[in-house]
Tab-separated table of C-alpha atoms in Angstrom:
chain	number	residue	atom	x	y	z
L	87	UNK	CA	12.281	3.427	-31.019
L	88	UNK	CA	11.537	4.892	-27.614
L	89	UNK	CA	8.648	2.972	-26.049
L	90	UNK	CA	8.415	5.300	-23.057
L	91	UNK	CA	8.768	9.028	-23.591
L	92	UNK	CA	9.059	11.976	-21.286
L	93	UNK	CA	8.852	14.945	-23.601
L	94	UNK	CA	9.761	17.619	-21.075
L	95	UNK	CA	13.485	17.517	-20.224
L	96	UNK	CA	12.989	20.028	-17.439
L	97	UNK	CA	10.296	21.647	-15.309
L	98	UNK	CA	10.505	24.526	-12.868
L	99	UNK	CA	7.841	24.974	-10.165
L	100	UNK	CA	7.430	27.311	-7.248
L	101	UNK	CA	7.539	25.830	-3.769
L	102	UNK	CA	4.070	24.982	-2.483
L	103	UNK	CA	2.535	24.692	-5.958
L	104	UNK	CA	1.660	21.521	-7.851
L	105	UNK	CA	4.254	19.771	-10.013
L	106	UNK	CA	2.919	17.688	-12.906
L	107	UNK	CA	5.271	15.363	-14.755
L	108	UNK	CA	4.067	13.589	-17.866
L	109	UNK	CA	4.925	10.333	-19.594
L	110	UNK	CA	3.664	8.650	-22.776
L	111	UNK	CA	4.127	5.058	-23.868
L	112	UNK	CA	3.538	3.129	-27.067
L	113	UNK	CA	3.614	-0.543	-26.025
L	114	UNK	CA	0.089	-1.705	-25.199
L	115	UNK	CA	1.548	-4.789	-23.477
L	116	UNK	CA	2.844	-2.697	-20.572
L	117	UNK	CA	0.748	-3.357	-17.503
L	118	UNK	CA	2.790	-1.906	-14.659
L	119	UNK	CA	4.073	1.637	-14.416
L	120	UNK	CA	6.472	3.179	-11.946
L	121	UNK	CA	8.054	6.514	-11.128
L	122	UNK	CA	11.597	6.748	-9.867
L	123	UNK	CA	13.367	9.775	-8.430
L	124	UNK	CA	17.080	10.320	-8.853
L	125	UNK	CA	19.470	12.673	-7.108
L	126	UNK	CA	22.938	13.357	-8.567
L	127	UNK	CA	25.523	10.639	-7.915
L	128	UNK	CA	22.886	8.306	-6.490
L	129	UNK	CA	20.862	5.450	-7.892
L	130	UNK	CA	17.177	5.859	-8.749
L	131	UNK	CA	14.802	5.362	-5.833
L	132	UNK	CA	11.283	4.050	-6.185
L	133	UNK	CA	8.546	6.614	-5.667
L	134	UNK	CA	5.150	5.238	-6.651
L	135	UNK	CA	3.599	2.710	-9.015
L	136	UNK	CA	0.308	1.848	-10.661
L	137	UNK	CA	-1.036	-1.235	-12.366
L	138	UNK	CA	-2.979	-1.071	-15.587
L	139	UNK	CA	-6.201	-2.082	-13.857
L	140	UNK	CA	-6.250	1.199	-11.945
L	141	UNK	CA	-6.436	4.800	-13.081
L	142	UNK	CA	-5.113	6.476	-9.940
L	143	UNK	CA	-2.797	5.684	-7.068
L	144	UNK	CA	-2.023	8.051	-4.238
L	145	UNK	CA	0.735	8.053	-1.638
L	146	UNK	CA	0.970	11.153	0.505
L	147	UNK	CA	1.917	14.116	-1.647
L	148	UNK	CA	2.373	11.921	-4.719
L	149	UNK	CA	-0.403	10.785	-7.055
L	150	UNK	CA	-0.010	8.898	-10.300
L	151	UNK	CA	-2.750	8.962	-12.925
L	152	UNK	CA	-3.009	6.448	-15.764
L	153	UNK	CA	-5.024	6.987	-18.951
L	154	UNK	CA	-4.785	3.697	-20.829
L	155	UNK	CA	-6.739	4.814	-23.863
L	156	UNK	CA	-4.324	7.702	-24.370
L	157	UNK	CA	-1.293	5.632	-23.250
L	158	UNK	CA	-0.401	8.452	-20.903
L	159	UNK	CA	0.504	8.709	-17.260
L	160	UNK	CA	1.294	11.635	-15.041
L	161	UNK	CA	2.799	12.216	-11.619
L	162	UNK	CA	1.376	14.979	-9.447
L	163	UNK	CA	3.307	16.306	-6.496
L	164	UNK	CA	1.430	18.626	-4.181
L	165	UNK	CA	2.570	20.684	-2.436
L	166	UNK	CA	6.015	20.764	-4.046
L	167	UNK	CA	8.970	21.063	-1.687
L	168	UNK	CA	12.630	22.008	-2.322
L	169	UNK	CA	13.686	18.426	-1.553
L	170	UNK	CA	11.620	17.288	-4.526
L	171	UNK	CA	14.200	18.817	-6.869
L	172	UNK	CA	15.598	15.804	-8.739
L	173	UNK	CA	15.357	13.922	-12.021
L	174	UNK	CA	12.168	11.882	-12.325
L	175	UNK	CA	12.019	8.788	-14.486
L	176	UNK	CA	8.873	7.120	-15.696
L	177	UNK	CA	9.227	3.360	-16.248
L	178	UNK	CA	7.011	0.569	-17.531
L	179	UNK	CA	7.081	-3.198	-17.617
L	180	UNK	CA	5.105	-6.255	-18.586
L	181	UNK	CA	4.313	-8.428	-15.588
L	182	UNK	CA	6.027	-11.633	-16.588
L	183	UNK	CA	8.826	-13.012	-14.445
L	184	UNK	CA	11.635	-10.515	-14.233
L	185	UNK	CA	10.746	-6.856	-13.848
L	186	UNK	CA	12.412	-5.630	-17.019
L	187	UNK	CA	11.862	-1.913	-16.842
L	188	UNK	CA	11.705	0.372	-19.875
L	189	UNK	CA	12.544	3.917	-18.845
L	190	UNK	CA	11.747	7.322	-20.234
L	191	UNK	CA	14.485	9.893	-20.714
L	192	UNK	CA	13.769	11.657	-17.435
L	193	UNK	CA	12.498	15.108	-16.440
L	194	UNK	CA	14.605	17.391	-14.254
L	195	UNK	CA	12.309	19.040	-11.707
L	196	UNK	CA	13.484	22.188	-9.960
L	197	UNK	CA	11.489	23.578	-7.059
L	198	UNK	CA	12.121	27.278	-6.521
L	199	UNK	CA	11.711	28.814	-3.052
C	294	UNK	CA	18.201	1.266	1.928
C	295	UNK	CA	18.356	-2.026	0.067
C	296	UNK	CA	21.699	-3.775	0.543
C	297	UNK	CA	23.259	-3.301	-2.881
C	298	UNK	CA	26.929	-2.509	-3.354
C	299	UNK	CA	28.493	-1.743	-6.698
C	300	UNK	CA	32.245	-1.810	-7.250
C	301	UNK	CA	34.179	0.036	-8.382
C	302	UNK	CA	32.283	3.330	-8.129
C	303	UNK	CA	34.494	4.994	-10.713
C	304	UNK	CA	36.777	3.542	-13.366
C	305	UNK	CA	38.770	4.861	-16.283
C	306	UNK	CA	39.975	2.283	-18.770
C	307	UNK	CA	41.531	2.158	-22.200
C	308	UNK	CA	39.803	1.115	-25.406
C	309	UNK	CA	40.148	-2.587	-26.065
C	310	UNK	CA	40.691	-3.689	-22.473
C	311	UNK	CA	38.296	-5.999	-20.632
C	312	UNK	CA	36.437	-4.527	-17.661
C	313	UNK	CA	34.368	-6.243	-14.976
C	314	UNK	CA	31.855	-4.466	-12.765
C	315	UNK	CA	30.527	-6.146	-9.655
C	316	UNK	CA	27.148	-5.963	-7.986
C	317	UNK	CA	26.732	-7.487	-4.531
C	318	UNK	CA	23.410	-7.765	-2.679
C	319	UNK	CA	22.586	-8.798	0.867
C	320	UNK	CA	18.793	-9.068	0.350
C	321	UNK	CA	18.712	-12.593	-1.120
C	322	UNK	CA	16.542	-11.304	-3.989
C	323	UNK	CA	16.059	-13.640	-6.919
C	324	UNK	CA	16.332	-11.115	-9.738
C	325	UNK	CA	19.322	-8.922	-10.551
C	326	UNK	CA	19.724	-6.465	-13.401
C	327	UNK	CA	22.325	-4.300	-15.083
C	328	UNK	CA	21.266	-0.991	-16.650
C	329	UNK	CA	23.217	1.803	-18.267
C	330	UNK	CA	22.229	5.458	-18.120
C	331	UNK	CA	23.031	7.823	-20.951
C	332	UNK	CA	21.810	11.365	-21.680
C	333	UNK	CA	18.658	11.335	-23.796
C	334	UNK	CA	18.029	7.632	-23.198
C	335	UNK	CA	17.156	7.269	-19.546
C	336	UNK	CA	18.174	3.838	-18.261
C	337	UNK	CA	18.386	0.863	-20.588
C	338	UNK	CA	18.521	-2.801	-19.586
C	339	UNK	CA	21.729	-4.628	-20.544
C	340	UNK	CA	21.286	-8.083	-18.991
C	341	UNK	CA	19.362	-9.593	-16.142
C	342	UNK	CA	19.429	-12.732	-14.025
C	343	UNK	CA	16.546	-14.756	-12.656
C	344	UNK	CA	18.646	-17.117	-10.563
C	345	UNK	CA	22.107	-18.582	-10.116
C	346	UNK	CA	23.549	-19.302	-13.553
C	347	UNK	CA	20.292	-18.107	-15.186
C	348	UNK	CA	20.712	-14.959	-17.239
C	349	UNK	CA	19.143	-13.350	-20.279
C	350	UNK	CA	19.720	-10.413	-22.585
C	351	UNK	CA	18.173	-7.012	-22.309
C	352	UNK	CA	17.712	-4.192	-24.773
C	353	UNK	CA	21.398	-3.250	-25.225
C	354	UNK	CA	23.396	-6.435	-24.610
C	355	UNK	CA	25.911	-6.298	-27.488
C	356	UNK	CA	29.485	-6.091	-26.189
C	357	UNK	CA	28.515	-7.187	-22.675
C	358	UNK	CA	28.436	-10.501	-20.858
C	359	UNK	CA	27.277	-11.382	-17.363
C	360	UNK	CA	27.707	-14.129	-14.823
C	361	UNK	CA	25.962	-15.087	-11.629
C	362	UNK	CA	27.639	-17.922	-9.729
C	363	UNK	CA	26.132	-16.981	-6.358
C	364	UNK	CA	22.783	-15.477	-5.404
C	365	UNK	CA	24.451	-12.360	-4.027
C	366	UNK	CA	26.826	-11.491	-6.885
C	367	UNK	CA	26.126	-10.400	-10.449
C	368	UNK	CA	29.083	-9.494	-12.644
C	369	UNK	CA	28.998	-7.403	-15.806
C	370	UNK	CA	31.943	-7.770	-18.198
C	371	UNK	CA	32.806	-5.531	-21.101
C	372	UNK	CA	34.809	-7.932	-23.213
C	373	UNK	CA	36.697	-5.236	-25.130
C	374	UNK	CA	35.760	-1.758	-23.957
C	375	UNK	CA	34.836	0.887	-26.534
C	376	UNK	CA	34.221	4.611	-26.151
C	377	UNK	CA	30.489	4.035	-26.748
C	378	UNK	CA	30.436	2.080	-23.493
C	379	UNK	CA	31.350	5.178	-21.503
C	380	UNK	CA	28.313	5.463	-19.267
C	381	UNK	CA	26.955	5.189	-15.757
C	382	UNK	CA	26.074	1.599	-14.916
C	383	UNK	CA	23.420	0.705	-12.360
C	384	UNK	CA	22.742	-2.633	-10.791
C	385	UNK	CA	19.225	-3.350	-9.540
C	386	UNK	CA	17.558	-6.152	-7.611
C	387	UNK	CA	13.966	-7.262	-7.193
C	388	UNK	CA	12.340	-9.968	-5.133
C	389	UNK	CA	9.971	-10.879	-7.933
C	390	UNK	CA	8.562	-9.463	-11.119
C	391	UNK	CA	4.993	-9.237	-9.949
C	392	UNK	CA	2.751	-6.314	-9.204
C	393	UNK	CA	3.524	-4.467	-6.025
C	394	UNK	CA	7.222	-5.218	-6.144
C	395	UNK	CA	9.760	-2.712	-7.242
C	396	UNK	CA	13.384	-2.823	-8.258
C	397	UNK	CA	15.976	-1.308	-5.923
C	398	UNK	CA	19.025	0.307	-7.463
C	399	UNK	CA	22.645	0.559	-6.430
C	400	UNK	CA	24.537	3.838	-6.420
C	401	UNK	CA	26.069	3.343	-9.839
C	402	UNK	CA	29.491	2.918	-11.426
C	403	UNK	CA	30.799	5.688	-13.647
C	404	UNK	CA	32.903	4.114	-16.402
C	405	UNK	CA	35.008	6.153	-18.792
C	406	UNK	CA	36.642	4.469	-21.775
C	407	UNK	CA	39.476	6.540	-23.285
């Protein structure tokens, strides 16, 4: 049973507009959430994270929102740039010793010029 | 970039043969992980290590074993490779498991079992 779900396999956005990627989770024990970005033939790279005690975290063009009651988080990218085209993975973990991440299936974001 | 090297980067092997993938880090991080990536599943944790000779199972550990005899090396062994183990394997490291730390990933090993 998938504990972290990204229901949109792909998303296409025009350059300069906002990209919104969504993620849902079912395990109420998760207390740390992360977004990773992945280019082809490379490993995932960390983008931004948020702990369960917050509802928003911002880093430059990237903002992550967490709605604990809905078990939903989203990543906003504004403005979107061509270099943002990649697969984005949502991940979650319980903060206990090792950071055992549970990943969503990924969303392929394409930024069109 | 975090100092993580996976070897080999690509491998084709036959069903039933043993295969060992290597992950080497130069960051002296305590935790090391092996994940596999498959379409429709994202990345799934196979095994992880929390110190030399200290390892534990992840979500999809059947058919895999690991060893960590030195801080810098974490080996993943497929005891008898099957076609269902065709995948891209990623090693990751993290300094700790606490808030504010993140896992860094290697570039991956593409394994094909024929």
